[in-house]
Amino acid sequence: MAGSLADPKRHTDIRMNNALFSVLLFAGSLLAGLLGALTGLGGGVVIIPLLTIVFGVDIRYAIGASLIAVIACSSGSAGAYVRDGFSNIRIGLLLEIATCLGALGGAALATRMPAAGLAILFGCVLLFSALAPSQKETGTSAAPCKPNSFGARWGLNGTYPEPNATQGCIRYNVQRVPLGFGIMGVAGLLSGMLGIGSGAVKVMALDLAMGLPFKVSTTTSNFMIGVTAAASAGVYLHRGYIDPALVMPVMLGTVAGSLGGARLLIKANSDSLRKLFRVVIFALGVEMIYSGIRGRI
Amino acid sequence: MAEIKTDALEITMGKLLRVGVIVCCGIMTAGAILFLWRHGGEAALHTGFTGEPAMLRSVTGVVRLALDGSAAGIIQLAALAMIATPVARVAFSVLGFARLKDWRFVGVSLVVLALLGAGLFGRG
């Protein structure tokens, strides 16, 4: 099934050795990690189009490499957020049941799906990411709601540090846990099928469905991304989707890029950058769908 | 029990994750240097999909290759260690919540750990 999907003629005109290929891929991944961190949209959404469209890599290898990079970026930054007390580790763990189930199902589905189908689905996710309201623009986390019995019984309600608040922290309560759980299952499915963190969907579940404060939602989502990706990465490893020559430059590049992005975040004008990034993602989405339909992926 | 102290748990968990990433990047860099040194001049073939050889697909195969000093094996070991980092975080939370005597979350952590194990050791 693999040979028929990739058009060999498309790639034979580019003869590269491993050194040049690694350097170019490292540079591309660095840029993807940088943009992903600066815009808050994550690097995964750029890594896979970069590998498939620019480097002509089969989408299944691209998914494998991206998953490892996603785990690295999520774990690196989650470490700092957890330490600072922003992430809610109980909510994160409870919902990881949903994302892991989704991810295992997604990985099983993806290995049975033609590459062109994956490309089209990926393109749709890109279009959604480009058009969805950004995290800062929504600002839904309004007044705290009343604690419900489930949240209290399971100890899910919490606080997060806020220097301007009277006690140095703000209290919040969780609501609609089953709805959040369901949306997290979908986030896991997309992550497992496409090798992305699907942070946008996770934030949607935490912020919109469960009514958590924005800062808690983004950091808890980030905390969960690594575990979600690890669930499907194991399946991809067994299936032979994780290629050392791709994983190496992609992981090192995105980690370096996201570290740089986190440093730059304070200085950069992220609003105009986010707009530019949306245009890029939209264009990549159209290209992925087009390539998928034409059977070029 | 609206609020339970998890501060110590969070600090250790944060440390665990960051150390994991640093160790993996270290192994990956070593593998990268070895790979480029030995195979840098070879043609890069990334067309179509054939799947990795069996040795690079299983935990035991990867460890054996890495111990033999294979560049691909060492890179794959770094990838495997990266997958293991969030798994270790969940395993740690089993112990952490047990210490807090929060048996509900010991159970939740165990379920997540089982799902991760199914992905890593199952037949997919």
Coordinates of C-alpha atoms in Angstrom, one line a residue:
Chain A
M1 CA 0.0 0.0 0.0
A2 CA 2.9 2.3 0.6
G3 CA 4.5 2.3 -2.8
S4 CA 1.4 3.3 -4.7
L5 CA 0.8 6.3 -2.6
A6 CA 4.1 8.1 -3.0
D7 CA 5.1 9.1 -6.5
P8 CA 8.8 8.2 -6.7
K9 CA 9.4 10.6 -9.6
R10 CA 8.7 13.5 -7.4
H11 CA 11.7 12.9 -5.3
T12 CA 14.3 11.3 -7.5
D13 CA 15.4 14.7 -8.9
I14 CA 16.6 15.8 -5.5
R15 CA 19.8 13.9 -4.5
M16 CA 20.8 14.7 -1.0
N17 CA 23.2 13.1 1.4
N18 CA 22.3 12.4 5.0
A19 CA 24.3 15.4 6.4
L20 CA 22.6 18.0 4.2
F21 CA 19.2 16.4 4.7
S22 CA 19.7 16.5 8.5
V23 CA 20.9 20.1 8.5
L24 CA 18.0 21.3 6.4
L25 CA 15.5 19.3 8.5
F26 CA 17.0 20.6 11.7
A27 CA 16.7 24.2 10.4
G28 CA 13.1 23.7 9.3
S29 CA 12.2 22.1 12.6
L30 CA 13.9 24.9 14.5
L31 CA 11.7 27.4 12.7
A32 CA 8.6 25.3 13.3
G33 CA 9.4 25.0 17.0
L34 CA 10.1 28.7 17.3
L35 CA 6.8 29.7 15.5
G36 CA 4.9 27.1 17.5
A37 CA 6.1 28.4 20.8
L38 CA 5.7 32.1 19.8
T39 CA 2.1 31.7 18.6
G40 CA 1.0 29.1 21.1
L41 CA -0.2 26.8 18.3
G42 CA 2.5 24.2 18.8
G43 CA 5.1 22.9 16.4
G44 CA 3.4 19.7 15.2
V45 CA 1.0 21.4 12.9
V46 CA 4.0 22.8 10.9
I47 CA 6.4 19.8 11.1
I48 CA 4.2 17.4 9.2
P49 CA 3.5 19.6 6.2
L50 CA 7.2 20.6 6.2
L51 CA 8.2 16.9 6.0
T52 CA 5.6 15.8 3.5
I53 CA 5.2 18.8 1.2
V54 CA 8.8 20.3 1.3
F55 CA 10.9 17.1 1.9
G56 CA 8.6 14.6 0.2
V57 CA 8.6 12.3 3.2
D58 CA 5.8 9.7 3.5
I59 CA 3.2 11.1 5.9
R60 CA 3.5 8.0 8.2
Y61 CA 7.2 8.7 8.9
A62 CA 6.3 12.3 9.4
I63 CA 3.7 11.4 12.0
G64 CA 6.2 9.2 13.9
A65 CA 8.9 11.9 14.0
S66 CA 6.4 14.6 14.9
L67 CA 5.0 12.6 17.9
I68 CA 8.5 12.3 19.4
A69 CA 9.1 16.1 18.9
V70 CA 5.7 16.8 20.5
I71 CA 6.5 14.8 23.6
A72 CA 9.8 16.6 24.0
C73 CA 8.4 20.1 23.7
S74 CA 5.4 19.3 25.9
S75 CA 7.5 17.7 28.6
G76 CA 10.1 20.4 28.6
S77 CA 7.7 23.3 29.1
A78 CA 5.3 21.2 31.3
G79 CA 8.1 20.8 33.8
A80 CA 8.3 24.5 34.4
Y81 CA 4.5 25.1 34.5
V82 CA 3.9 22.2 36.9
R83 CA 6.6 23.5 39.3
D84 CA 5.1 26.9 39.3
G85 CA 1.6 25.5 40.2
F86 CA -0.3 26.5 37.1
S87 CA -1.2 23.0 35.8
N88 CA -4.0 21.1 37.6
I89 CA -2.4 17.7 37.8
R90 CA -5.5 15.9 39.0
I91 CA -7.7 17.2 36.2
G92 CA -4.8 16.4 33.8
L93 CA -4.5 12.8 35.0
L94 CA -8.2 12.1 35.1
L95 CA -8.6 13.4 31.5
E96 CA -5.5 11.5 30.3
I97 CA -7.7 8.4 30.6
A98 CA -9.8 9.9 27.8
T99 CA -6.9 11.2 25.7
C100 CA -5.0 7.9 25.9
L101 CA -8.0 5.9 24.9
G102 CA -8.5 8.2 22.0
A103 CA -4.8 8.1 21.1
L104 CA -4.7 4.3 21.0
G105 CA -7.9 4.2 18.9
G106 CA -6.5 6.9 16.6
A107 CA -3.2 5.1 16.1
A108 CA -5.0 1.9 15.3
L109 CA -7.2 3.8 12.8
A110 CA -4.3 5.6 11.2
T111 CA -2.4 2.4 10.5
R112 CA -5.5 1.1 8.6
M113 CA -6.1 4.4 6.7
P114 CA -4.5 5.3 3.3
A115 CA -1.9 8.1 3.5
A116 CA -4.1 10.3 1.2
G117 CA -6.9 10.1 3.8
L118 CA -4.6 11.1 6.6
A119 CA -3.3 14.0 4.5
I120 CA -6.9 15.3 3.8
L121 CA -7.8 14.9 7.5
F122 CA -4.6 16.7 8.5
G123 CA -5.5 19.5 6.0
C124 CA -8.9 20.0 7.6
V125 CA -7.3 20.2 11.1
L126 CA -4.9 22.9 9.7
L127 CA -7.8 24.9 8.3
F128 CA -9.6 24.6 11.7
S129 CA -6.4 25.8 13.6
A130 CA -6.1 28.7 11.2
L131 CA -9.6 29.8 11.5
A132 CA -10.4 29.0 15.2
P133 CA -10.4 32.0 17.6
S134 CA -7.0 32.1 19.3
Q135 CA -6.7 31.5 23.0
K136 CA -6.1 35.2 23.9
E137 CA -9.0 36.4 21.8
T138 CA -11.7 34.2 23.4
G139 CA -11.2 35.2 27.0
T140 CA -14.0 33.0 28.2
S141 CA -12.7 32.4 31.7
A142 CA -15.1 34.8 33.4
A143 CA -16.6 34.6 36.9
P144 CA -15.9 31.4 38.9
C145 CA -18.9 29.0 38.9
K146 CA -20.3 27.2 41.9
P147 CA -18.4 24.1 43.0
N148 CA -20.2 20.9 41.9
S149 CA -20.2 17.8 44.0
F150 CA -18.1 15.7 41.6
G151 CA -15.3 18.3 41.4
A152 CA -15.3 18.6 45.2
R153 CA -15.3 14.9 45.9
W154 CA -12.5 14.2 43.5
G155 CA -10.5 17.2 44.7
L156 CA -10.4 18.7 41.2
N157 CA -11.0 22.4 42.2
G158 CA -7.8 24.4 42.8
T159 CA -6.0 27.6 42.8
Y160 CA -3.3 29.2 40.6
P161 CA -0.8 31.9 41.4
E162 CA -1.7 35.5 40.6
P163 CA 0.4 38.2 42.1
N164 CA -2.4 40.8 41.9
A165 CA -4.9 38.7 43.8
T166 CA -5.5 39.4 47.5
Q167 CA -4.1 36.0 48.7
G168 CA -1.6 35.7 45.9
C169 CA -3.7 33.1 44.2
I170 CA -7.0 32.7 42.5
R171 CA -9.5 29.9 43.3
Y172 CA -11.5 28.1 40.6
N173 CA -14.0 25.3 40.4
V174 CA -14.5 22.7 37.7
Q175 CA -17.8 22.0 35.9
R176 CA -19.1 19.7 33.2
V177 CA -16.5 17.0 33.7
P178 CA -18.2 14.4 31.4
L179 CA -18.4 16.9 28.5
G180 CA -14.7 17.8 29.0
F181 CA -13.9 14.0 29.1
G182 CA -15.7 13.5 25.8
I183 CA -13.9 16.3 24.0
M184 CA -10.6 15.1 25.4
G185 CA -11.3 11.7 23.8
V186 CA -11.6 13.5 20.4
A187 CA -8.4 15.4 21.1
G188 CA -6.6 12.1 21.8
L189 CA -8.0 10.5 18.6
L190 CA -6.7 13.4 16.5
S191 CA -3.4 13.3 18.3
G192 CA -3.0 9.6 17.7
M193 CA -4.1 9.7 14.1
L194 CA -2.1 12.7 13.0
G195 CA 0.9 12.9 15.3
I196 CA 0.1 16.4 16.7
G197 CA -0.4 17.6 20.2
S198 CA -4.0 18.8 19.5
G199 CA -3.5 21.4 22.2
A200 CA -6.2 23.6 20.7
V201 CA -8.9 21.0 21.2
K202 CA -7.6 20.2 24.7
V203 CA -7.7 23.9 25.7
M204 CA -11.3 24.0 24.3
A205 CA -12.3 21.1 26.6
L206 CA -10.7 22.7 29.7
D207 CA -11.5 26.3 29.0
L208 CA -14.9 26.3 27.3
A209 CA -16.4 23.0 28.5
M210 CA -15.0 22.8 32.0
G211 CA -14.8 26.5 32.8
L212 CA -11.2 26.5 34.0
P213 CA -9.2 29.8 33.9
F214 CA -7.3 30.3 30.7
K215 CA -3.8 30.0 32.2
V216 CA -4.8 26.8 34.0
S217 CA -6.3 25.4 30.7
T218 CA -3.2 26.1 28.5
T219 CA -0.7 24.7 31.0
T220 CA -2.8 21.7 31.9
S221 CA -3.3 21.0 28.2
N222 CA 0.4 21.2 27.7
F223 CA 1.0 18.8 30.7
M224 CA -1.3 16.3 29.1
I225 CA 0.1 16.4 25.5
G226 CA 3.2 14.3 26.4
V227 CA 1.2 11.4 27.9
T228 CA -1.3 11.5 25.0
A229 CA 1.5 11.4 22.4
A230 CA 3.3 8.7 24.3
A231 CA 0.3 6.4 24.1
S232 CA 0.2 6.4 20.3
A233 CA 4.0 6.7 19.9
G234 CA 4.4 3.2 21.3
V235 CA 2.1 1.8 18.6
Y236 CA 3.9 3.7 15.9
L237 CA 7.3 2.4 17.1
H238 CA 6.0 -1.2 16.7
R239 CA 4.6 -0.4 13.3
G240 CA 8.0 0.9 12.1
Y241 CA 6.9 4.5 11.6
I242 CA 9.7 6.0 13.7
D243 CA 12.7 6.5 11.5
P244 CA 16.0 7.5 13.2
A245 CA 17.2 9.7 10.4
L246 CA 14.0 11.8 10.6
V247 CA 13.5 11.7 14.4
M248 CA 17.0 13.0 15.2
P249 CA 16.9 16.4 13.3
V250 CA 13.2 16.9 13.9
M251 CA 13.3 16.4 17.7
L252 CA 16.5 18.4 18.3
G253 CA 15.3 21.2 16.0
T254 CA 11.9 21.6 17.6
V255 CA 13.3 21.5 21.1
A256 CA 15.9 24.1 20.3
G257 CA 13.2 26.2 18.5
S258 CA 10.7 26.1 21.2
L259 CA 13.3 26.9 23.9
G260 CA 14.3 30.0 21.8
G261 CA 10.6 30.8 21.2
A262 CA 9.9 30.8 25.0
R263 CA 12.8 33.2 25.5
L264 CA 11.7 35.5 22.7
L265 CA 8.0 35.5 23.7
I266 CA 8.5 38.3 26.1
K267 CA 9.8 40.7 23.5
A268 CA 8.0 39.7 20.3
N269 CA 4.9 41.2 18.9
S270 CA 3.0 38.0 19.0
D271 CA -0.3 39.3 17.6
S272 CA 1.0 40.1 14.1
L273 CA 3.1 37.0 14.2
R274 CA 0.0 34.9 15.0
K275 CA -1.8 36.4 12.1
L276 CA 1.0 35.6 9.8
F277 CA 1.2 32.1 11.2
R278 CA -2.5 31.6 10.5
V279 CA -2.1 32.5 6.9
V280 CA 0.8 30.0 6.6
I281 CA -1.2 27.3 8.3
F282 CA -4.2 28.0 6.1
A283 CA -2.1 27.7 3.0
L284 CA -0.5 24.5 4.2
G285 CA -3.9 23.1 5.0
V286 CA -5.2 23.8 1.4
E287 CA -2.0 22.2 0.0
M288 CA -2.4 19.1 2.2
I289 CA -6.0 18.6 1.1
Y290 CA -5.1 19.2 -2.5
S291 CA -2.2 16.8 -2.5
G292 CA -4.3 14.2 -0.7
I293 CA -7.1 14.4 -3.3
R294 CA -4.6 14.3 -6.1
G295 CA -2.9 11.2 -4.5
R296 CA 0.5 12.9 -4.3
I297 CA 1.0 12.3 -0.6
Chain B
M1 CA -11.4 17.8 50.9
A2 CA -11.8 20.6 48.3
E3 CA -8.0 21.2 48.3
I4 CA -5.2 18.8 48.9
K5 CA -1.5 19.6 49.1
T6 CA 0.1 18.5 46.0
D7 CA 3.0 21.0 46.0
A8 CA 5.8 18.5 46.7
L9 CA 4.4 16.2 44.1
E10 CA 4.3 19.0 41.5
I11 CA 7.9 20.0 42.2
T12 CA 9.3 16.5 41.8
M13 CA 7.1 15.9 38.7
G14 CA 8.4 19.1 37.1
K15 CA 12.0 18.1 37.8
L16 CA 11.4 14.6 36.5
L17 CA 10.1 15.9 33.2
R18 CA 12.9 18.4 32.7
V19 CA 15.6 15.9 33.6
G20 CA 14.0 13.4 31.2
V21 CA 14.1 15.9 28.3
I22 CA 17.7 16.9 29.0
V23 CA 18.8 13.2 29.1
C24 CA 17.0 12.4 25.9
C25 CA 18.4 15.3 24.1
G26 CA 21.9 14.3 25.3
I27 CA 21.5 10.7 24.0
M28 CA 20.0 12.1 20.8
T29 CA 22.9 14.5 20.2
A30 CA 25.4 11.6 20.8
G31 CA 23.5 9.5 18.3
A32 CA 23.4 12.4 15.8
I33 CA 27.1 13.0 15.9
L34 CA 27.8 9.2 15.4
F35 CA 25.2 9.0 12.6
L36 CA 26.6 12.0 10.7
W37 CA 30.2 10.9 11.3
R38 CA 29.5 7.4 9.9
H39 CA 26.6 7.9 7.4
G40 CA 26.7 11.7 6.7
G41 CA 28.0 11.2 3.1
E42 CA 25.5 8.4 2.2
A43 CA 22.5 9.3 0.1
A44 CA 19.4 10.2 2.0
L45 CA 16.5 8.0 0.9
H46 CA 13.2 9.1 2.1
T47 CA 10.8 8.1 -0.5
G48 CA 7.7 5.9 0.0
F49 CA 7.1 3.9 3.1
T50 CA 8.7 0.6 3.8
G51 CA 8.7 0.6 7.6
E52 CA 11.7 0.3 9.9
P53 CA 13.6 -3.0 10.3
A54 CA 12.3 -5.3 13.1
M55 CA 15.3 -4.4 15.4
L56 CA 14.2 -0.7 15.4
R57 CA 10.6 -1.6 16.3
S58 CA 10.9 -3.3 19.6
V59 CA 12.1 -2.1 23.0
T60 CA 14.5 -5.0 23.3
G61 CA 15.8 -4.7 19.7
V62 CA 16.5 -1.0 20.2
V63 CA 18.4 -1.5 23.4
R64 CA 20.5 -4.3 21.9
L65 CA 21.4 -2.2 18.8
A66 CA 22.2 0.8 21.0
L67 CA 24.5 -1.3 23.2
D68 CA 26.2 -2.5 20.0
G69 CA 27.0 1.1 19.2
S70 CA 24.8 1.5 16.2
A71 CA 24.0 5.1 15.5
A72 CA 20.4 4.4 14.4
G73 CA 20.0 2.3 17.6
I74 CA 21.2 5.1 19.8
I75 CA 18.9 7.6 18.1
Q76 CA 16.0 5.2 18.5
L77 CA 17.0 4.7 22.2
A78 CA 16.7 8.5 22.7
A79 CA 13.2 8.4 21.0
L80 CA 12.2 5.5 23.3
A81 CA 13.5 7.4 26.4
M82 CA 11.5 10.4 25.2
I83 CA 8.3 8.2 25.1
A84 CA 9.3 6.8 28.5
T85 CA 9.5 10.3 30.2
P86 CA 5.8 11.0 30.4
V87 CA 5.2 7.3 31.3
A88 CA 7.7 7.8 34.2
R89 CA 5.7 10.9 35.2
V90 CA 2.5 8.8 35.4
A91 CA 4.3 6.0 37.3
F92 CA 5.6 8.6 39.7
S93 CA 2.1 10.0 40.3
V94 CA 1.0 6.5 41.4
L95 CA 3.5 6.7 44.3
G96 CA 2.9 10.4 44.9
F97 CA -0.8 9.9 45.3
A98 CA -0.3 6.8 47.4
R99 CA 1.8 8.9 49.8
L100 CA -1.1 11.4 50.0
K101 CA -3.4 8.4 50.6
D102 CA -5.6 9.6 47.7
W103 CA -6.6 6.2 46.5
R104 CA -8.9 7.5 43.8
F105 CA -6.0 9.1 42.0
V106 CA -3.8 6.1 42.6
G107 CA -6.4 4.2 40.6
V108 CA -6.6 6.9 37.9
S109 CA -2.8 6.9 37.6
L110 CA -2.8 3.1 37.3
V111 CA -5.4 3.2 34.5
V112 CA -3.4 5.8 32.6
L113 CA -0.3 3.7 33.1
A114 CA -2.0 0.6 31.8
L115 CA -3.2 2.4 28.7
L116 CA 0.4 3.6 28.1
G117 CA 1.7 0.1 28.6
A118 CA -0.8 -1.2 26.1
G119 CA 0.6 1.2 23.5
L120 CA 4.2 0.5 24.3
F121 CA 4.1 -3.3 24.8
G122 CA 0.9 -4.3 23.1
R123 CA 0.9 -5.6 19.6
G124 CA -0.7 -2.4 18.3

